[in-house]
XYZ file of C-alpha atoms in Angstrom:
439
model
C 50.016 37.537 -3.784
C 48.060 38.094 -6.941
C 44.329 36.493 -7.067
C 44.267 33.238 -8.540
C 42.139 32.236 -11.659
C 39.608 30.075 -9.456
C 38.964 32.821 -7.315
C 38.185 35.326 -10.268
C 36.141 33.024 -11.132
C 34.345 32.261 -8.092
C 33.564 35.583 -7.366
C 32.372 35.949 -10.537
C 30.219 33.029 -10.231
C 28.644 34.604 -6.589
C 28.238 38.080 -8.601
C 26.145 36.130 -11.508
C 24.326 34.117 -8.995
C 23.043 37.134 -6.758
C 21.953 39.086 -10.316
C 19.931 35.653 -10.941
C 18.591 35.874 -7.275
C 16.909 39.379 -8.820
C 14.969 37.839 -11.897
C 12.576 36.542 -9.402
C 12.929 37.623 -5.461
C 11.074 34.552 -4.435
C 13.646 31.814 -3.515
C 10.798 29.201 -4.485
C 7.906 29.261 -6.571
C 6.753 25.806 -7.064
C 5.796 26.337 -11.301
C 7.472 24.414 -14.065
C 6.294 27.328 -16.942
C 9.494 29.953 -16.150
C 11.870 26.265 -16.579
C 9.599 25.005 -19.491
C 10.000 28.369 -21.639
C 13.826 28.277 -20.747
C 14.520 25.437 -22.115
C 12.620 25.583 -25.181
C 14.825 29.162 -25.007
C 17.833 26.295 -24.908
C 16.302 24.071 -27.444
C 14.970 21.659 -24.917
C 18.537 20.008 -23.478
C 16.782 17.796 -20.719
C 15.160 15.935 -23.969
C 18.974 15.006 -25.525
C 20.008 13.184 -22.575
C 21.928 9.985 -21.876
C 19.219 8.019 -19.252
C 18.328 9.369 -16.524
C 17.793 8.121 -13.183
C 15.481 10.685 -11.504
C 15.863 11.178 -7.265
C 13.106 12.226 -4.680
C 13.115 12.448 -1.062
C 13.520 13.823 1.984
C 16.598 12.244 3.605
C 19.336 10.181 1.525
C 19.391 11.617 -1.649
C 22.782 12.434 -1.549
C 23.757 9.381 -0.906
C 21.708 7.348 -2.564
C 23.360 9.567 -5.566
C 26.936 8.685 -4.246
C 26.503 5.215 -4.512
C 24.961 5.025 -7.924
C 27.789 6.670 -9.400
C 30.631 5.388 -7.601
C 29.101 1.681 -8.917
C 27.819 2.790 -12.388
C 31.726 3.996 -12.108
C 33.336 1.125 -11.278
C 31.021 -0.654 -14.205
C 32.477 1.075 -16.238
C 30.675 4.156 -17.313
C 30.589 7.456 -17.162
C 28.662 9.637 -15.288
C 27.282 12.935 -14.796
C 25.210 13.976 -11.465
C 23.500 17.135 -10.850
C 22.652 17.417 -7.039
C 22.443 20.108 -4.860
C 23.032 21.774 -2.330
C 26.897 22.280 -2.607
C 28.987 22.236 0.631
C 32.319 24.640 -0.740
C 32.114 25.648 -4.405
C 28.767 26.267 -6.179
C 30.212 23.988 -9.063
C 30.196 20.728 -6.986
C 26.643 20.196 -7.827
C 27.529 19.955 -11.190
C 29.448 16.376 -12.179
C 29.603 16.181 -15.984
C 30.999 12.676 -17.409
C 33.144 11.711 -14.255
C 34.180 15.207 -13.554
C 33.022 18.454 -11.040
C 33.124 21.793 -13.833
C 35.142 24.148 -13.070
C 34.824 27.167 -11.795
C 35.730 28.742 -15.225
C 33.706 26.610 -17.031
C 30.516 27.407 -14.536
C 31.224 30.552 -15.052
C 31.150 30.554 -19.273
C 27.702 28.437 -18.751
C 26.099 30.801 -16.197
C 26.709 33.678 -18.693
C 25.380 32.020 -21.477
C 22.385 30.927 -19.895
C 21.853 34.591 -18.463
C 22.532 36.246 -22.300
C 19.993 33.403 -23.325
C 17.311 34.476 -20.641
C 16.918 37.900 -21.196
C 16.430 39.537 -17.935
C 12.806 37.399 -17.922
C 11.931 35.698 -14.587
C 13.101 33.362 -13.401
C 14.382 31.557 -10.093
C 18.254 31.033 -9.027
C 17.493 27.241 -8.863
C 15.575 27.043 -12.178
C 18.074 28.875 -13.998
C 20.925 26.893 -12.753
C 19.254 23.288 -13.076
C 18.742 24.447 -16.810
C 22.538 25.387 -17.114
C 23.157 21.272 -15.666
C 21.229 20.215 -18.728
C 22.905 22.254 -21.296
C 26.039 20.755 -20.113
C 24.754 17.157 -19.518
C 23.658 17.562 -23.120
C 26.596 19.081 -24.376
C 29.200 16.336 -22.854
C 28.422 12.626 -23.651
C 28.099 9.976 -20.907
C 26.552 7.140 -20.110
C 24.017 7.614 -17.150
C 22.721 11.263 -15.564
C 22.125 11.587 -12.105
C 19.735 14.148 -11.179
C 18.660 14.831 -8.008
C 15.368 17.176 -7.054
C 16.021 20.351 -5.598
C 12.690 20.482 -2.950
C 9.456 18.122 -3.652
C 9.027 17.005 -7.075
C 5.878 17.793 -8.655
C 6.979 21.044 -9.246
C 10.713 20.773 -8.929
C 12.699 22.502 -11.230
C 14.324 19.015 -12.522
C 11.071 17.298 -12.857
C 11.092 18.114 -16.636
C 12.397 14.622 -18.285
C 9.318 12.763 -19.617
C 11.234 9.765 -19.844
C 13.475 8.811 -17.270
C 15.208 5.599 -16.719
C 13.979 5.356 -13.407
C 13.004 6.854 -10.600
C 14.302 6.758 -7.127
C 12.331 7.678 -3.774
C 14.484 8.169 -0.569
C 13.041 8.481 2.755
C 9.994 10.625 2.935
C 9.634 12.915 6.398
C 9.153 16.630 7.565
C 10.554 19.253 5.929
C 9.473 22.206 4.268
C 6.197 21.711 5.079
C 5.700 25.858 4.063
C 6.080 24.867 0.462
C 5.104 20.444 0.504
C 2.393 20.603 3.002
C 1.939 19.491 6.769
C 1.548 16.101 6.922
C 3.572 13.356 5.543
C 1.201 12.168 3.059
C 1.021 15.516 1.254
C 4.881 15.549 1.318
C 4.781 12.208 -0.504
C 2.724 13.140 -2.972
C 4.763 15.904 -3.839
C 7.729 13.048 -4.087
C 5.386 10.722 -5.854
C 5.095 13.390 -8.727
C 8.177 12.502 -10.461
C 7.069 8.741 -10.813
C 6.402 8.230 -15.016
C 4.036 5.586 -16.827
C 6.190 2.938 -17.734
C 9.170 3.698 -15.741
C 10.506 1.866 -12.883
C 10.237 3.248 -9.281
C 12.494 2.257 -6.710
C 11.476 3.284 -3.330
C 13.350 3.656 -0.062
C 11.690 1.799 3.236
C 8.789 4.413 4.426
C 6.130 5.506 6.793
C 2.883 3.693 6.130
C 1.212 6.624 4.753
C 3.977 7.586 2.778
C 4.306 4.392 1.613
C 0.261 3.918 0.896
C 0.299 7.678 -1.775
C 3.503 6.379 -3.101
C 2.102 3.366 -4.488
C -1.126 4.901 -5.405
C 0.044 7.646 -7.389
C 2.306 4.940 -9.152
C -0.541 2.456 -9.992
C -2.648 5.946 -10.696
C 0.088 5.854 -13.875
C 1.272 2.720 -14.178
C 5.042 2.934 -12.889
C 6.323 -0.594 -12.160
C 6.839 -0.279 -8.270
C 10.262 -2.017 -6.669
C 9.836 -1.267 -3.041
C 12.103 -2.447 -0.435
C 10.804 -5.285 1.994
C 8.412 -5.819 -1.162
C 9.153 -6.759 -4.481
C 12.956 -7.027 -2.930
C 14.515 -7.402 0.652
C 17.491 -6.487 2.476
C 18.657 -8.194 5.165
C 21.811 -6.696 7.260
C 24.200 -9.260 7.741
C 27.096 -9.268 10.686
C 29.782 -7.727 8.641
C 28.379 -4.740 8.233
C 27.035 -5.063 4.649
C 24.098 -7.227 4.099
C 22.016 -9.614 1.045
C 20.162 -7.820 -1.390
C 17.326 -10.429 -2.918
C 15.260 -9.860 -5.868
C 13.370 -13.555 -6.594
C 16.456 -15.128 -8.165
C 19.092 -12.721 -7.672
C 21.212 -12.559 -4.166
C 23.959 -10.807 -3.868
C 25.780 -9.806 -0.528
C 26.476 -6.496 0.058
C 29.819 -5.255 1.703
C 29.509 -2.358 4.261
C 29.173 0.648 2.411
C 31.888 3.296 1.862
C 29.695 5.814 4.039
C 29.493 5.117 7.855
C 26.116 4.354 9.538
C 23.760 1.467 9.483
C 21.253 3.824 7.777
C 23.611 4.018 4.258
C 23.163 0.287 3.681
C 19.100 1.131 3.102
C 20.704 3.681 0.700
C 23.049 1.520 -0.406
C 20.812 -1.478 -1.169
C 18.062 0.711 -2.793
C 20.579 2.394 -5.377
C 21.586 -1.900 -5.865
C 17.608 -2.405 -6.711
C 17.849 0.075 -8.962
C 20.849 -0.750 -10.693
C 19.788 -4.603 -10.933
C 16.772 -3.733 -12.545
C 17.417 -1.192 -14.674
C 19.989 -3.719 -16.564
C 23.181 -0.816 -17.398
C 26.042 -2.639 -19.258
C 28.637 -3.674 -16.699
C 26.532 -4.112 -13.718
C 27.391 -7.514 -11.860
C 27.746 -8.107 -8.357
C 31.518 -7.032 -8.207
C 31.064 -3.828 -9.544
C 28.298 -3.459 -7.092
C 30.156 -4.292 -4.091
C 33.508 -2.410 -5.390
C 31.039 0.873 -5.910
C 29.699 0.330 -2.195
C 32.747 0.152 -0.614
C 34.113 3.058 -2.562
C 31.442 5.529 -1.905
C 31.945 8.783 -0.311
C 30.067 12.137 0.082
C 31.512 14.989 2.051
C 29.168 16.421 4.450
C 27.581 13.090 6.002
C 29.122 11.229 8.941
C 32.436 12.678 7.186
C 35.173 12.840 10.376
C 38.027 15.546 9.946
C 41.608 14.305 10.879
C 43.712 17.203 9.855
C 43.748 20.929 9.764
C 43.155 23.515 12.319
C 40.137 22.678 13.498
C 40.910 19.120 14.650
C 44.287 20.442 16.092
C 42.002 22.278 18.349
C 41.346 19.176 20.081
C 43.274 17.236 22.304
C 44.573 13.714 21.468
C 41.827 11.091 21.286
C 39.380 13.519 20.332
C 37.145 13.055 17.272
C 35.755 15.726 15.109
C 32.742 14.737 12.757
C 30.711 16.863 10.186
C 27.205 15.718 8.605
C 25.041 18.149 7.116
C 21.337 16.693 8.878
C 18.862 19.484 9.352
C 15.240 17.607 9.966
C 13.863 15.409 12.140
C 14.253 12.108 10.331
C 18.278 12.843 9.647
C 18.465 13.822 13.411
C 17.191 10.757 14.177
C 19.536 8.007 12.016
C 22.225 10.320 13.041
C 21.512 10.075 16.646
C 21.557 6.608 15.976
C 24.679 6.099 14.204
C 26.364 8.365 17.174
C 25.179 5.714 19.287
C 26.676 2.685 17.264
C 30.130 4.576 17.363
C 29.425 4.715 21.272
C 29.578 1.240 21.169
C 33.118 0.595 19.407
C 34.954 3.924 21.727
C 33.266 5.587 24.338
C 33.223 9.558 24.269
C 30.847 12.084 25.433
C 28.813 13.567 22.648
C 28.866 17.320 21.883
C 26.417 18.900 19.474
C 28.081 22.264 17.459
C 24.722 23.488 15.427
C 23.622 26.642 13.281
C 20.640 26.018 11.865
C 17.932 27.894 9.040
C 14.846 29.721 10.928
C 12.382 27.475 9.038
C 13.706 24.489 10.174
C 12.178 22.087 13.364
C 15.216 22.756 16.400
C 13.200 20.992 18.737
C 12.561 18.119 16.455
C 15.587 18.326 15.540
C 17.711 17.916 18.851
C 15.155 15.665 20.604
C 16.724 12.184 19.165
C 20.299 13.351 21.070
C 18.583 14.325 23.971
C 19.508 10.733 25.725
C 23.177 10.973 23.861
C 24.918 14.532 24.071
C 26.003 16.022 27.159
C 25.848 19.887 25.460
C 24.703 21.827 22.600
C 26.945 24.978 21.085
C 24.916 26.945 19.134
C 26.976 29.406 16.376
C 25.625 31.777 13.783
C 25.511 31.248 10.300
C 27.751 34.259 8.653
C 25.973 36.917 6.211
C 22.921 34.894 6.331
C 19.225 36.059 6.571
C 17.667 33.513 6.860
C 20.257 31.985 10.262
C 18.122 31.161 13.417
C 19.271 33.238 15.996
C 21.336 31.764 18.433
C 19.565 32.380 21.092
C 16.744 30.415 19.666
C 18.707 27.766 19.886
C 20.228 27.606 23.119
C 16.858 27.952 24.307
C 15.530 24.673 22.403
C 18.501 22.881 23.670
C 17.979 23.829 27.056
C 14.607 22.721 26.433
C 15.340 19.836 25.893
C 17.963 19.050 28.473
C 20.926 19.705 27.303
C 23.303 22.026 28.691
C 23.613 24.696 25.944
C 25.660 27.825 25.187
C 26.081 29.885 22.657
C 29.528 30.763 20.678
C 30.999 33.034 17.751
C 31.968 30.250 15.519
C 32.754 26.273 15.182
C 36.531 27.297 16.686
C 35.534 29.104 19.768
C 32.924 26.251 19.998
C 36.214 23.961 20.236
C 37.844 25.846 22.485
C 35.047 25.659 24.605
C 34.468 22.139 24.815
C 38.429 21.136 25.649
C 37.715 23.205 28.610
C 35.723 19.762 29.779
C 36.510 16.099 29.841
C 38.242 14.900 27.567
C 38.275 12.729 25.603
C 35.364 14.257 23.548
C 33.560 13.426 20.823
C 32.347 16.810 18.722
C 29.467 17.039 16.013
C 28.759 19.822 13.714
C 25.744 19.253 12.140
C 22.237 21.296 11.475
C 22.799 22.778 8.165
C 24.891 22.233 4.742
C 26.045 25.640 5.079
C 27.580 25.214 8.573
C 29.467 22.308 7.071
C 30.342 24.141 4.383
C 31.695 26.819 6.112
C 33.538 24.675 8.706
C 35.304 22.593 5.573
C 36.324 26.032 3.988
C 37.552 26.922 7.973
C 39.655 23.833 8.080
C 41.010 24.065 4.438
């Protein structure tokens, strides 16, 4: 069988990408002057843009992004979304008006951007953000997306002087080598892409999240929308809940994306898009977009393919791609909720990156799974060993062993009672790998 067109290009795509990986070793290197001469390099896309609604945070980005577009969708409009990182194909962070490039198209734009750089330095995620602004540029829509890659201030997106609005998701621990170690440095790393003049929406936080959040946007004057402030949510017994900003109510259906946590998401992207006033916007396109939502990668349950035919009857196999604290946390919690509707024992499948907190990580489950598989990540450097891991799980108190991959993992656990109830969950690239498994 000859190789297909896609997978040309995809290697192609993986060759360009590991040459742009060489322009500057460092993975990060918190500067906007390397973006900032690229793009005046490009003729300054990111300044041509349809609005832009700018995202920050820890945990919920992703979907916060998912259900902005699927309502600004249903509204009406189109949409392009730059997020990151991708679960399968490198091009799924790039959405241009309604549609993920294709490979063949990432590929033209990589190789223009490279002939247009020069060799100078520059990182992988800096180069690439600037290729999602040549296209956003280059394709009309109605609304851009755009997600930060790690903090803000210095974040390779945080470029547009004029955004729409700005959104803040959850604030918490993670990479605290490159943020800082405590949660109000983190914020104000978040805080950074706040704009005078420019509305901020912000996610339910920590108090002293919360308290540099606000200060940094009154430092600038950024109108502040914060939830359980200048609007509520208040979960109703459907699922869904009422969304009230002074005058406006509108009732919520449950969102498209399982666990009580996405109806904070949910309901912030609705402050956002009540605000912000885009044409088509009424309470029915806002519930229709909810209820439509999805994101691989977060509480996403596989049905079909190999893996799940691994499992006996009655078994459930679930993916989400949680690798810190906080998403360990309103994951546990949403594990718990399904514990409610079906009982099943809870096993964890996890790979995990070295920098990441394991203990932290696995200590909300420690009252919900019965075991913990650790597997390696494949032809990656930066993988926690496995060993590490089984011996944080043991740690703390779950029965923990180690295995070759998400499979064997499988195997392992039918060898118990049944029925089971299996998570794979610790990194993007573990879900990514166990989607391309089951494909």
């Amino acid at each position: 069988m000859g190789t297909s067109v896609t997978d040309a290009d995809e290697s192609a795509i993986a060759a360009i990408l590991a040459r742009f990986v060489r322009y500057h070793p460092d993975r990060i290197d918190l500067s906007l002057d390397r973006m900032h001469r690229l793009l005046s390099d490009l003729e300054n896309p990111q300044n041509t843009l349809p609005p832009v609604i700018h995202i920050a945070g820890t945990n919920g980005k992703g979907s916060t992004t998912a259900f902005l577009d699927s309502a600004l969708t249903a509204a009406g409009l189109r949409v392009s979304a730059y997020t990151s990182p991708h679960l399968v194909r490198f091009a799924e962070r790039y959405k241009i008006a309604g549609e993920i490039m294709s490979d063949a198209a990432l590929r033209t734009l990589f190789e223009e951007i490279e002939d247009r750089n020069a060799g100078k330095p520059i990182t992988e995620f800096e180069i690439t953000t600037a290729a999602s602004f040549l296209a956003m540029a280059r394709t009309p829509a109605d609304v851009v997306l755009l997600e930060t890659g790690l903090g803000g201030q210095f974040d390779a997106t945080n470029v547009v002087t004029k955004p729409a609005a700005t959104i803040i998701t959850p604030v918490g621990y993670d990479h605290m080598g490159f943020l800082g170690d405590t949660l109000a440095a983190i914020a104000g790393e978040k805080a950074a892409i706040q704009k005078p003049g420019v509305p901020s929406f912000v996610a339910p936080q920590a108090p002293e999240a919360a308290a540099v959040i606000s200060a940094f946007a009154d430092d600038i004057g950024a109108p502040l929308y914060r939830a359980g402030h200048e609007w509520q949510l208040t979960a109703t017994p459907n699922g869904g809940g009422r969304y009230t900003r002074g005058e406006t109510i509108w009732n919520l259906p449950e969102p498209g994306l399982p666990g009580r946590h996405q109806l904070d998401n949910a309901a912030l992207a609705t402050a956002c898009l009540d605000v912000c006033g885009f044409p088509g916007i009424t309470q029915e396109t806002i519930q229709a977009g909810l209820a439509r939502a999805r994101w691989p990668g977060r509480m996403q349950r596989l049905t079909s393919g190999p893996l799940p035919a691994i499992l006996p009857d009655g078994a459930e196999l679930w993916l989400d791609a949680a690798h810190n604290p906080m998403g360990a946390t309103v994951l546990a919690e949403a594990f718990g909720s399904l514990e409610t509707q079906a009982e099943r024992p809870l096993h964890l499948v996890v790979a995990m990156l070295d920098d990441k907190d394991i203990a932290g990580f696995l200590a909300p489950f420690a009252a919900r799974a019965i075991s913990m598989t650790a597997v390696p990540l494949d032809d990656e450097p930066r993988a926690m060993p496995v060993r590490e891991m089984v011996a944080a799980a043991e740690d703390a108190g779950l029965a923990a062993k180690p295995a070759g991959s998400v499979a064997d993992a499988l195997t392992q656990i039918t060898q118990g009672p049944m029925p089971v109830r299996v998570l794979v969950t610790g990194s993007h690239l573990l879900v990514g790998a166990t989607l391309r498994a089951n494909n």
